[in-house]
XYZ file of C-alpha atoms in Angstrom:
630
model
C 0.000 0.000 0.000
C 1.253 3.546 -0.707
C 2.274 5.735 2.173
C -0.081 8.534 3.201
C 2.717 11.017 3.930
C 5.710 12.078 1.813
C 8.461 9.479 2.066
C 11.641 10.418 3.879
C 10.332 13.505 5.670
C 11.012 13.379 9.391
C 9.434 16.758 10.126
C 6.956 19.063 8.419
C 7.214 19.942 4.740
C 8.565 23.401 3.927
C 9.429 24.654 0.457
C 7.598 25.218 -2.782
C 7.343 24.706 -6.528
C 10.814 24.692 -8.033
C 11.056 25.476 -11.747
C 14.803 25.404 -12.456
C 14.231 25.057 -16.191
C 13.589 28.817 -16.159
C 17.202 29.391 -15.142
C 20.702 28.364 -16.291
C 22.173 25.438 -14.380
C 24.738 27.778 -12.858
C 21.898 29.136 -10.699
C 20.941 25.714 -9.317
C 23.885 25.541 -6.893
C 22.911 28.907 -5.430
C 19.297 27.754 -5.193
C 20.037 24.675 -3.132
C 22.436 26.614 -0.890
C 19.715 29.144 -0.157
C 17.122 26.383 0.265
C 19.255 24.944 3.035
C 19.560 28.390 4.609
C 15.777 28.775 4.535
C 15.134 25.325 5.996
C 13.508 23.915 2.855
C 12.712 20.203 3.226
C 10.777 19.487 0.010
C 10.185 21.029 -3.416
C 7.714 20.264 -6.209
C 9.454 19.671 -9.526
C 8.537 19.072 -13.150
C 4.881 20.092 -13.096
C 5.081 22.135 -16.321
C 8.043 20.367 -17.952
C 6.513 18.032 -20.539
C 7.955 19.939 -23.519
C 11.453 19.648 -22.044
C 11.140 16.024 -20.943
C 9.673 14.848 -24.254
C 10.821 17.347 -26.900
C 9.396 15.160 -29.689
C 7.014 12.188 -29.623
C 8.578 9.294 -27.749
C 12.012 10.958 -27.511
C 12.862 11.710 -23.887
C 15.481 14.011 -22.379
C 15.880 13.254 -18.692
C 19.466 14.452 -18.319
C 18.641 17.808 -16.759
C 16.092 16.256 -14.387
C 18.597 13.548 -13.367
C 21.134 16.216 -12.439
C 18.539 18.254 -10.595
C 17.194 15.388 -8.482
C 20.734 14.261 -7.661
C 21.615 17.791 -6.555
C 18.531 18.066 -4.367
C 19.202 14.673 -2.787
C 22.807 15.590 -2.044
C 21.497 18.592 -0.130
C 18.878 16.665 1.846
C 15.853 18.068 -0.006
C 12.954 15.750 -0.801
C 11.079 15.904 -4.123
C 7.379 15.994 -4.917
C 7.768 14.888 -8.551
C 5.143 16.063 -11.001
C 3.676 14.347 -14.010
C 3.550 17.315 -16.410
C 0.238 16.367 -17.992
C -1.407 19.742 -17.363
C 0.632 21.266 -20.224
C 1.065 19.044 -23.297
C 3.764 20.247 -25.725
C 2.942 22.193 -28.849
C 3.998 19.240 -31.028
C 1.189 17.220 -29.453
C -1.463 19.825 -30.251
C -0.220 20.276 -33.811
C -0.612 16.533 -34.306
C -3.908 16.366 -32.380
C -5.687 19.736 -32.532
C -8.934 18.052 -31.506
C -7.417 17.614 -28.017
C -7.942 21.338 -27.448
C -11.227 21.920 -25.577
C -14.347 23.430 -27.143
C -16.656 25.836 -25.317
C -20.432 25.460 -25.072
C -20.608 28.153 -27.767
C -18.582 25.979 -30.154
C -15.265 27.886 -29.959
C -12.094 25.787 -29.784
C -9.349 27.070 -27.491
C -5.794 27.481 -28.802
C -2.393 26.464 -27.474
C -0.458 29.026 -25.441
C -1.769 28.889 -21.884
C -2.157 25.936 -19.521
C -4.688 23.167 -18.920
C -6.196 23.500 -22.398
C -7.288 19.863 -22.441
C -10.254 17.856 -23.657
C -10.234 15.139 -20.996
C -12.233 12.785 -23.245
C -9.585 12.860 -25.969
C -7.982 9.422 -26.396
C -4.778 10.830 -27.923
C -4.283 12.988 -24.830
C -4.830 9.993 -22.589
C -2.329 7.927 -24.535
C 0.301 10.671 -24.460
C -0.281 11.349 -20.742
C 0.096 7.663 -19.968
C 3.333 7.607 -21.969
C 5.104 10.433 -20.141
C 3.828 9.191 -16.758
C 5.126 5.699 -17.455
C 8.518 7.000 -18.571
C 8.899 9.115 -15.418
C 7.840 6.298 -13.110
C 10.221 3.811 -14.697
C 13.155 6.204 -14.508
C 12.713 7.595 -11.002
C 11.086 4.750 -9.077
C 14.278 4.154 -7.099
C 15.582 7.708 -6.887
C 16.389 8.449 -3.224
C 15.005 12.003 -3.420
C 11.512 10.863 -4.442
C 9.016 11.621 -1.660
C 5.713 11.808 -3.490
C 4.139 11.834 -6.960
C 2.195 14.920 -8.033
C -0.240 14.197 -10.886
C -1.252 17.039 -13.220
C -1.993 20.416 -11.594
C -5.183 21.964 -10.179
C -7.753 19.887 -12.058
C -10.755 21.989 -13.021
C -8.821 25.246 -13.396
C -9.224 27.018 -15.749
C -11.119 24.472 -17.912
C -13.180 21.601 -16.555
C -15.720 20.862 -19.286
C -15.327 20.466 -23.043
C -18.290 20.298 -25.434
C -16.705 18.739 -28.529
C -17.952 15.694 -30.444
C -15.570 13.375 -28.558
C -17.074 14.583 -25.291
C -20.576 14.124 -26.700
C -19.833 10.460 -27.475
C -18.189 9.986 -24.085
C -21.165 11.648 -22.359
C -23.544 9.213 -24.047
C -21.471 6.266 -22.809
C -21.424 7.772 -19.312
C -25.214 8.169 -19.379
C -25.683 4.592 -20.558
C -23.513 3.341 -17.707
C -25.151 5.621 -15.145
C -28.800 5.140 -16.115
C -28.914 1.935 -18.148
C -31.709 3.023 -20.484
C -32.647 6.175 -22.328
C -36.076 6.016 -20.638
C -34.325 6.354 -17.282
C -32.550 9.470 -18.585
C -35.886 10.913 -19.711
C -37.346 10.277 -16.266
C -34.376 11.769 -14.434
C -34.240 14.881 -16.610
C -37.998 15.423 -16.868
C -37.787 15.617 -20.656
C -41.588 15.604 -20.945
C -41.255 19.336 -20.273
C -40.791 21.392 -23.481
C -40.997 18.216 -25.568
C -37.368 17.179 -25.018
C -37.940 13.404 -24.914
C -35.181 11.176 -26.373
C -35.641 7.738 -27.912
C -31.956 6.864 -28.374
C -28.721 7.774 -26.581
C -27.286 8.936 -29.932
C -29.761 11.835 -29.915
C -28.215 13.321 -26.746
C -25.573 16.042 -26.942
C -23.805 18.087 -24.281
C -25.710 21.168 -23.050
C -24.366 23.448 -25.754
C -25.538 26.981 -26.524
C -29.324 27.094 -27.000
C -31.838 29.925 -27.521
C -32.888 29.993 -23.877
C -32.370 27.993 -20.707
C -31.773 24.310 -21.354
C -32.676 21.248 -19.338
C -31.380 21.609 -15.754
C -31.096 17.839 -15.219
C -28.928 17.574 -18.321
C -26.775 20.523 -17.220
C -26.290 19.020 -13.754
C -25.340 15.630 -15.146
C -22.865 17.236 -17.535
C -21.110 18.839 -14.582
C -20.948 15.405 -12.949
C -19.673 13.889 -16.186
C -16.955 16.529 -16.625
C -15.772 16.028 -13.058
C -15.825 12.240 -13.418
C -13.889 12.440 -16.692
C -11.079 14.453 -15.114
C -11.061 11.938 -12.283
C -10.768 9.067 -14.788
C -7.609 10.643 -16.147
C -6.211 11.157 -12.673
C -6.877 7.520 -11.785
C -5.184 6.384 -14.992
C -1.965 8.195 -14.048
C -2.252 7.243 -10.385
C -2.622 3.557 -11.224
C 0.455 3.652 -13.479
C 2.440 5.207 -10.641
C 1.129 2.727 -8.082
C 2.093 -0.163 -10.365
C 5.545 1.069 -11.332
C 6.440 2.970 -8.148
C 4.818 0.971 -5.340
C 4.797 2.466 -1.878
C 5.222 6.079 -3.023
C 2.163 8.246 -2.266
C 0.330 9.868 -5.175
C -1.547 13.146 -4.947
C -2.863 16.013 -7.011
C -3.228 19.542 -5.702
C -6.807 20.521 -4.859
C -8.276 24.027 -4.672
C -10.986 23.442 -2.082
C -11.697 27.096 -1.229
C -15.158 28.025 -2.487
C -13.569 31.232 -3.767
C -11.259 29.338 -6.123
C -12.820 26.273 -7.768
C -16.483 25.397 -8.269
C -16.245 22.563 -10.818
C -14.775 19.720 -8.746
C -16.566 17.439 -6.276
C -13.809 17.191 -3.707
C -15.707 14.653 -1.584
C -15.223 12.228 -4.486
C -11.630 13.291 -5.206
C -10.575 12.986 -1.570
C -11.167 9.232 -1.783
C -8.834 8.872 -4.792
C -5.556 10.382 -3.542
C -3.117 8.831 -1.098
C -2.621 12.148 0.665
C -4.834 15.226 0.304
C -2.955 18.361 -0.740
C -4.316 21.827 -1.364
C -3.450 25.182 -2.928
C -4.857 28.311 -1.320
C -4.620 31.958 -2.354
C -6.133 34.998 -0.667
C -8.988 36.543 -2.648
C -8.995 40.319 -2.329
C -12.760 40.794 -2.768
C -13.387 42.841 0.342
C -14.011 39.857 2.591
C -11.946 39.030 5.659
C -9.241 37.025 3.928
C -8.040 35.243 7.069
C -11.536 33.805 7.585
C -11.577 32.462 4.027
C -8.151 30.958 4.691
C -9.302 29.194 7.861
C -12.410 27.956 6.062
C -10.346 26.525 3.192
C -8.045 24.741 5.635
C -11.002 23.261 7.538
C -12.625 22.194 4.279
C -9.414 20.529 3.078
C -8.998 18.662 6.373
C -12.588 17.492 6.083
C -12.040 16.236 2.519
C -9.115 14.273 3.996
C -11.508 12.658 6.477
C -9.900 14.476 9.379
C -6.459 13.067 8.600
C -3.396 15.297 8.261
C -3.075 16.909 4.823
C -0.537 19.197 3.161
C -0.652 22.818 2.006
C 1.180 22.410 -1.306
C 0.875 26.008 -2.552
C 0.176 29.466 -1.212
C 1.908 32.802 -1.710
C 4.628 34.493 0.275
C 3.060 37.883 -0.514
C 0.970 39.245 -3.401
C -0.233 37.273 -6.410
C -0.594 38.538 -9.976
C -3.918 37.333 -11.387
C -6.491 39.471 -9.564
C -7.519 43.023 -10.511
C -5.612 44.275 -7.448
C -2.851 42.301 -5.775
C -1.753 43.797 -2.451
C 1.337 42.637 -0.608
C 0.989 40.752 2.640
C 1.657 42.730 5.796
C 4.800 41.978 7.823
C 4.211 38.728 9.702
C 1.189 37.773 7.631
C 3.092 35.088 5.711
C 3.820 33.277 8.991
C 0.330 33.819 10.380
C -1.289 32.406 7.253
C 1.090 29.457 7.031
C 0.673 28.482 10.672
C -3.112 28.779 10.448
C -3.019 26.019 7.839
C -0.726 23.985 10.105
C -3.011 24.493 13.101
C -5.936 23.272 11.031
C -4.238 20.046 10.009
C -1.585 20.714 7.365
C 1.681 18.790 7.717
C 3.674 21.755 6.476
C 3.591 24.964 4.459
C 4.708 25.156 0.835
C 4.563 27.964 -1.703
C 4.315 28.814 -5.331
C 7.122 29.243 -5.981
C 10.792 29.072 -4.858
C 12.433 31.654 -7.148
C 10.348 34.468 -8.642
C 10.079 34.236 -12.430
C 11.503 36.919 -14.709
C 9.377 35.922 -17.696
C 5.976 34.458 -18.379
C 2.480 35.097 -17.108
C 3.345 34.821 -13.399
C 6.444 36.982 -13.172
C 4.697 39.338 -10.740
C 3.576 36.485 -8.476
C 5.553 36.569 -5.222
C 7.999 33.798 -4.330
C 10.198 32.661 -1.463
C 13.233 34.178 -3.223
C 12.016 37.479 -4.727
C 13.437 39.426 -7.666
C 15.317 41.496 -5.085
C 17.117 38.443 -3.710
C 18.068 37.844 -0.101
C 18.154 41.486 0.982
C 14.346 41.657 1.110
C 11.657 41.456 3.750
C 9.985 38.466 2.066
C 13.215 36.447 2.083
C 13.927 37.226 5.729
C 10.381 36.253 6.705
C 10.652 33.028 4.685
C 13.840 32.052 6.525
C 12.256 32.841 9.883
C 9.167 30.820 8.955
C 11.346 27.864 7.941
C 12.807 27.781 11.438
C 9.322 27.921 12.986
C 8.061 25.073 10.816
C 11.104 22.980 11.704
C 10.467 23.545 15.402
C 6.919 22.220 15.036
C 7.995 18.837 13.680
C 6.713 16.918 16.691
C 3.072 17.675 15.780
C 3.270 15.355 12.746
C 0.414 12.909 12.744
C -1.741 14.789 15.249
C -5.287 15.731 14.299
C -7.192 18.979 14.599
C -10.140 18.892 17.001
C -13.422 20.345 15.709
C -16.341 21.685 17.736
C -19.137 21.745 15.139
C -19.949 20.578 11.621
C -21.126 22.508 8.558
C -22.790 20.505 5.791
C -21.597 21.187 2.255
C -22.117 19.400 -1.063
C -20.461 20.506 -4.301
C -23.145 18.821 -6.414
C -25.836 20.767 -4.581
C -23.855 23.949 -5.314
C -23.775 23.046 -9.011
C -27.524 22.492 -9.036
C -28.351 25.693 -7.175
C -26.206 27.733 -9.569
C -28.184 26.632 -12.626
C -30.450 29.163 -14.320
C -33.929 30.327 -13.385
C -33.969 30.140 -9.595
C -36.320 32.251 -7.406
C -33.647 34.925 -6.804
C -30.219 35.546 -8.272
C -29.313 37.268 -4.989
C -29.349 33.981 -3.077
C -25.823 32.604 -3.275
C -24.873 29.264 -1.711
C -21.265 30.307 -1.298
C -22.294 33.559 0.420
C -24.413 31.662 2.953
C -21.651 29.115 3.579
C -19.160 31.947 4.072
C -21.554 33.840 6.349
C -22.361 30.904 8.626
C -18.700 29.878 8.771
C -17.710 33.439 9.663
C -20.303 33.523 12.446
C -18.919 30.265 13.873
C -15.360 31.577 13.472
C -16.291 34.702 15.416
C -17.610 32.469 18.200
C -14.122 30.840 18.192
C -15.445 27.422 17.143
C -13.412 25.069 14.947
C -15.424 23.646 12.065
C -15.435 20.323 10.286
C -17.270 20.176 6.959
C -19.319 17.086 6.217
C -21.362 15.578 3.400
C -25.115 15.540 4.178
C -25.108 11.732 4.321
C -22.040 11.461 6.612
C -22.048 10.253 10.223
C -22.697 13.364 12.345
C -23.109 11.764 15.748
C -19.923 13.213 17.272
C -20.937 16.850 16.686
C -23.129 18.695 19.232
C -24.113 21.243 16.548
C -24.589 20.800 12.782
C -25.248 23.771 10.485
C -26.805 23.568 7.002
C -26.156 26.937 5.314
C -27.191 26.017 1.750
C -27.936 22.447 0.664
C -30.543 22.983 -2.050
C -30.098 19.455 -3.453
C -30.723 16.870 -0.741
C -31.416 13.180 -1.058
C -34.005 11.347 1.019
C -31.096 9.494 2.641
C -29.596 12.822 3.747
C -32.932 13.908 5.201
C -33.222 10.633 7.133
C -29.640 11.128 8.355
C -30.423 14.577 9.759
C -33.621 13.365 11.379
C -31.755 10.533 13.116
C -29.056 12.982 14.204
C -31.584 15.273 15.921
C -33.569 12.406 17.437
C -30.310 11.158 18.927
C -29.694 14.438 20.735
C -28.043 16.675 18.151
C -28.768 20.348 17.484
C -29.408 21.242 13.851
C -29.551 24.701 12.222
C -30.940 24.881 8.671
C -31.006 27.951 6.439
C -33.604 28.686 3.773
C -33.845 27.037 0.329
C -32.370 23.768 1.597
C -33.815 20.327 0.917
C -35.698 21.525 -2.154
C -34.753 19.062 -4.922
C -33.511 15.508 -5.284
C -30.322 14.317 -7.007
C -31.838 15.012 -10.450
C -32.885 18.587 -9.623
C -36.532 17.487 -9.356
C -38.548 19.126 -6.578
C -39.342 16.597 -3.867
C -42.946 15.407 -3.790
C -45.160 17.272 -1.367
C -44.521 20.543 0.404
C -41.078 22.058 0.770
C -38.588 21.517 2.301
C -38.975 17.905 1.177
C -36.866 15.526 3.277
C -36.463 18.202 5.984
C -40.195 18.642 6.730
C -40.305 16.180 9.612
C -37.051 17.120 11.305
C -37.862 20.849 11.121
C -41.541 20.391 12.047
C -42.836 22.750 9.363
C -43.683 23.266 5.725
C -42.993 26.180 3.405
C -46.040 27.215 1.409
C -44.262 29.683 -0.825
C -40.917 31.400 -1.368
C -41.105 35.199 -1.323
C -37.696 36.548 -2.360
C -37.171 40.267 -1.896
C -36.340 42.853 -4.502
C -32.867 44.327 -4.750
C -32.197 46.551 -1.738
C -35.413 45.546 0.026
C -35.181 44.652 3.711
C -37.478 43.257 6.389
C -37.443 43.344 10.172
C -37.523 40.199 12.288
C -38.612 40.504 15.924
C -38.591 38.366 19.049
C -41.146 38.130 21.860
C -38.951 40.381 24.004
C -39.120 43.162 21.406
C -35.621 42.537 20.040
C -35.258 43.338 16.362
C -32.984 42.097 13.568
C -32.714 43.085 9.922
C -32.807 40.649 7.003
C -32.806 40.809 3.223
C -32.845 38.792 -0.049
C -35.361 36.121 0.984
C -38.519 35.468 2.980
C -40.930 32.530 3.113
C -44.472 31.681 4.107
C -43.643 29.155 6.853
C -46.346 26.950 8.410
C -45.307 25.372 11.741
C -46.297 21.723 12.088
C -44.868 21.023 15.502
C -42.182 23.725 15.502
C -42.419 26.753 17.782
C -41.963 30.286 16.476
C -38.892 32.022 17.896
C -38.691 35.117 15.665
C -41.452 36.676 13.565
C -41.508 38.809 10.418
C -42.504 42.354 11.415
C -43.166 43.662 7.897
C -43.282 42.728 4.231
C -45.583 40.159 2.604
C -44.801 37.658 5.343
C -45.526 40.024 8.262
C -46.810 38.103 11.256
C -45.459 34.788 9.974
C -42.637 32.741 11.537
C -39.138 33.764 10.465
C -37.096 31.518 12.768
C -38.450 28.330 14.332
C -37.299 25.670 16.806
C -38.500 22.078 16.798
C -37.962 19.568 19.592
C -37.592 16.076 18.159
C -36.525 13.085 20.212
C -33.552 14.128 22.339
C -32.517 17.088 20.143
C -33.684 20.290 18.504
C -33.836 21.597 14.938
C -33.740 25.300 14.090
C -34.890 26.851 10.824
C -34.151 30.360 9.556
C -36.266 31.351 6.551
C -34.532 34.621 5.645
C -31.043 35.980 5.096
C -29.833 37.280 8.430
C -26.773 39.495 8.655
C -23.813 38.966 10.965
C -25.659 40.116 14.108
C -28.635 37.922 13.328
C -26.520 34.851 12.651
C -24.598 35.414 15.862
C -27.851 35.609 17.815
C -29.225 32.514 16.084
C -26.077 30.469 16.705
C -26.012 31.690 20.300
C -29.497 30.283 20.890
C -28.734 27.040 19.067
C -25.396 26.810 20.888
C -27.235 26.810 24.214
C -29.259 23.813 23.030
C -25.999 22.134 21.977
C -24.317 23.070 25.291
C -21.406 24.642 23.471
C -18.812 26.708 25.308
C -19.440 30.272 24.010
C -15.767 31.332 24.436
C -16.959 34.916 24.601
C -13.867 36.039 26.506
C -11.601 35.775 23.428
C -11.039 38.913 21.336
C -12.347 39.040 17.786
C -9.974 37.592 15.147
C -7.987 35.576 17.680
C -7.949 31.975 16.462
C -7.569 29.162 18.976
C -7.200 25.694 17.458
C -6.119 22.423 19.045
C -4.250 19.449 17.519
C -4.083 16.197 19.473
C -2.331 12.881 18.958
C 0.048 10.332 20.426
C 2.777 12.941 20.886
C 0.572 15.252 22.923
C -1.952 18.077 22.688
C -0.949 21.338 21.011
C -2.823 24.626 21.280
C -2.344 27.134 18.453
C -3.372 30.720 19.140
């Protein structure tokens, strides 16, 4: 069986992507000397090097990579060795132009960027298998090899292709998934608008059409695109497992909801030997450190609670946003150690030496353009010493207080066209509830709606529009067993095919919440409503209201105005040994804090109100001891 941690590392991983092909070999000696000064223990190599490793079909040039790996080994630096299949060489595309992806509008992309791949293309698969096999055979016994790194950031920037090869592959996927075309018709509701099919050959991808297409088809195409990328990952992984047994295989995720929305990471987390993640601060006006903590918690959860590895983040500013501010002094260390506190077995960066050419030359690096007489370099060296000192925490696990339910497939479904309000955003609600829990100094695990939730005193459902009957039964059993559940509006609405559940909304959540929703009443842009309690307290809300009918639930807060005036806004339902809360409108930060305070009392959670805002306190525990990060 492969290892689940990089081979040969005795402490935490510290380093970054190393792209020495951008520099003359005379620079390599200086690089490794400075790596040792900075405390680098591992680097990622070869991720974008296909054109250099295979300059013409079947003709390999491994000399430079041999010398590089030998040099790194001689200096005690481990290697996360990439399969460079994210960037096929230009000779491949000139021979196989159909491997370039096609948009839903019918436009074929051109060579000259990265990840321009039709994942259904058989020529791409053959070529990717070839370079992966050659690398595995050559470096299986190299002493520097710590881990294999397949591809790079699947799903970014292209996840789905709409070409004829993908159409044929999609039909095969549907036949395997559904068995018969009648089952597809049933799942997609093709009786609507006369879309019924009589043969799989009649089905195409959801390409450009005059108006909104079939939502079931669009949802399944997202699943198909994700599954097709995963097929290609498994192909490379299985080659590496066969030819390089015992060496862990990974690919770098981008779990932050701000960075990738096309990958079902619950499914991907089961395919890698060790979960790794890339995270970059998004300068969109939100509290970036909260997004960072959320991404780390989400990555740990995808890893099933096991230690994972931060494979990329930035030492300072990036280059691909409209505005790219530098990090404040000390922020590099704070960000890195937040990931470590929340389960990462190290802190790595993109990249080691800042590029002089190419699209990312203004992206920060451990060794900046200005060299060693820079603030970033000095902070990187200081951080390396801190990471080294934390080596004893390896293998410990982060302790969580509560769970937040999240499902990427539900997010895909909710983001399809023609929903009650474009102002309702699943990511915004997930961010808002996470931020409210963060501000109550609670550590969060994320969980799939069908996962075992019994160990959590409080479970929050910020936005799970698509919910199976099994998930509804799971939440009911959780509450009956003594759990406290908080559910936000527009959850539990449709099944796995984007069909509204039979009966009143919210479908599989009716019984656990003790209510039904007669009608959604989303608000107009800028419109607000007041929500009041029996003690006269008042909160503001916007975006969404509902006509809620209690059927066992008690009313806690009431709409004071708007179409729903006098109706329940927030309810509480006692069921078995637990309670279930429902909030039918979009509360702001104060409202969410009040709601979670009330639910937290039911869950008997420690409020931790004595800690100042923005102080994080996280605990890791294992055989070596218990470690408190503040």
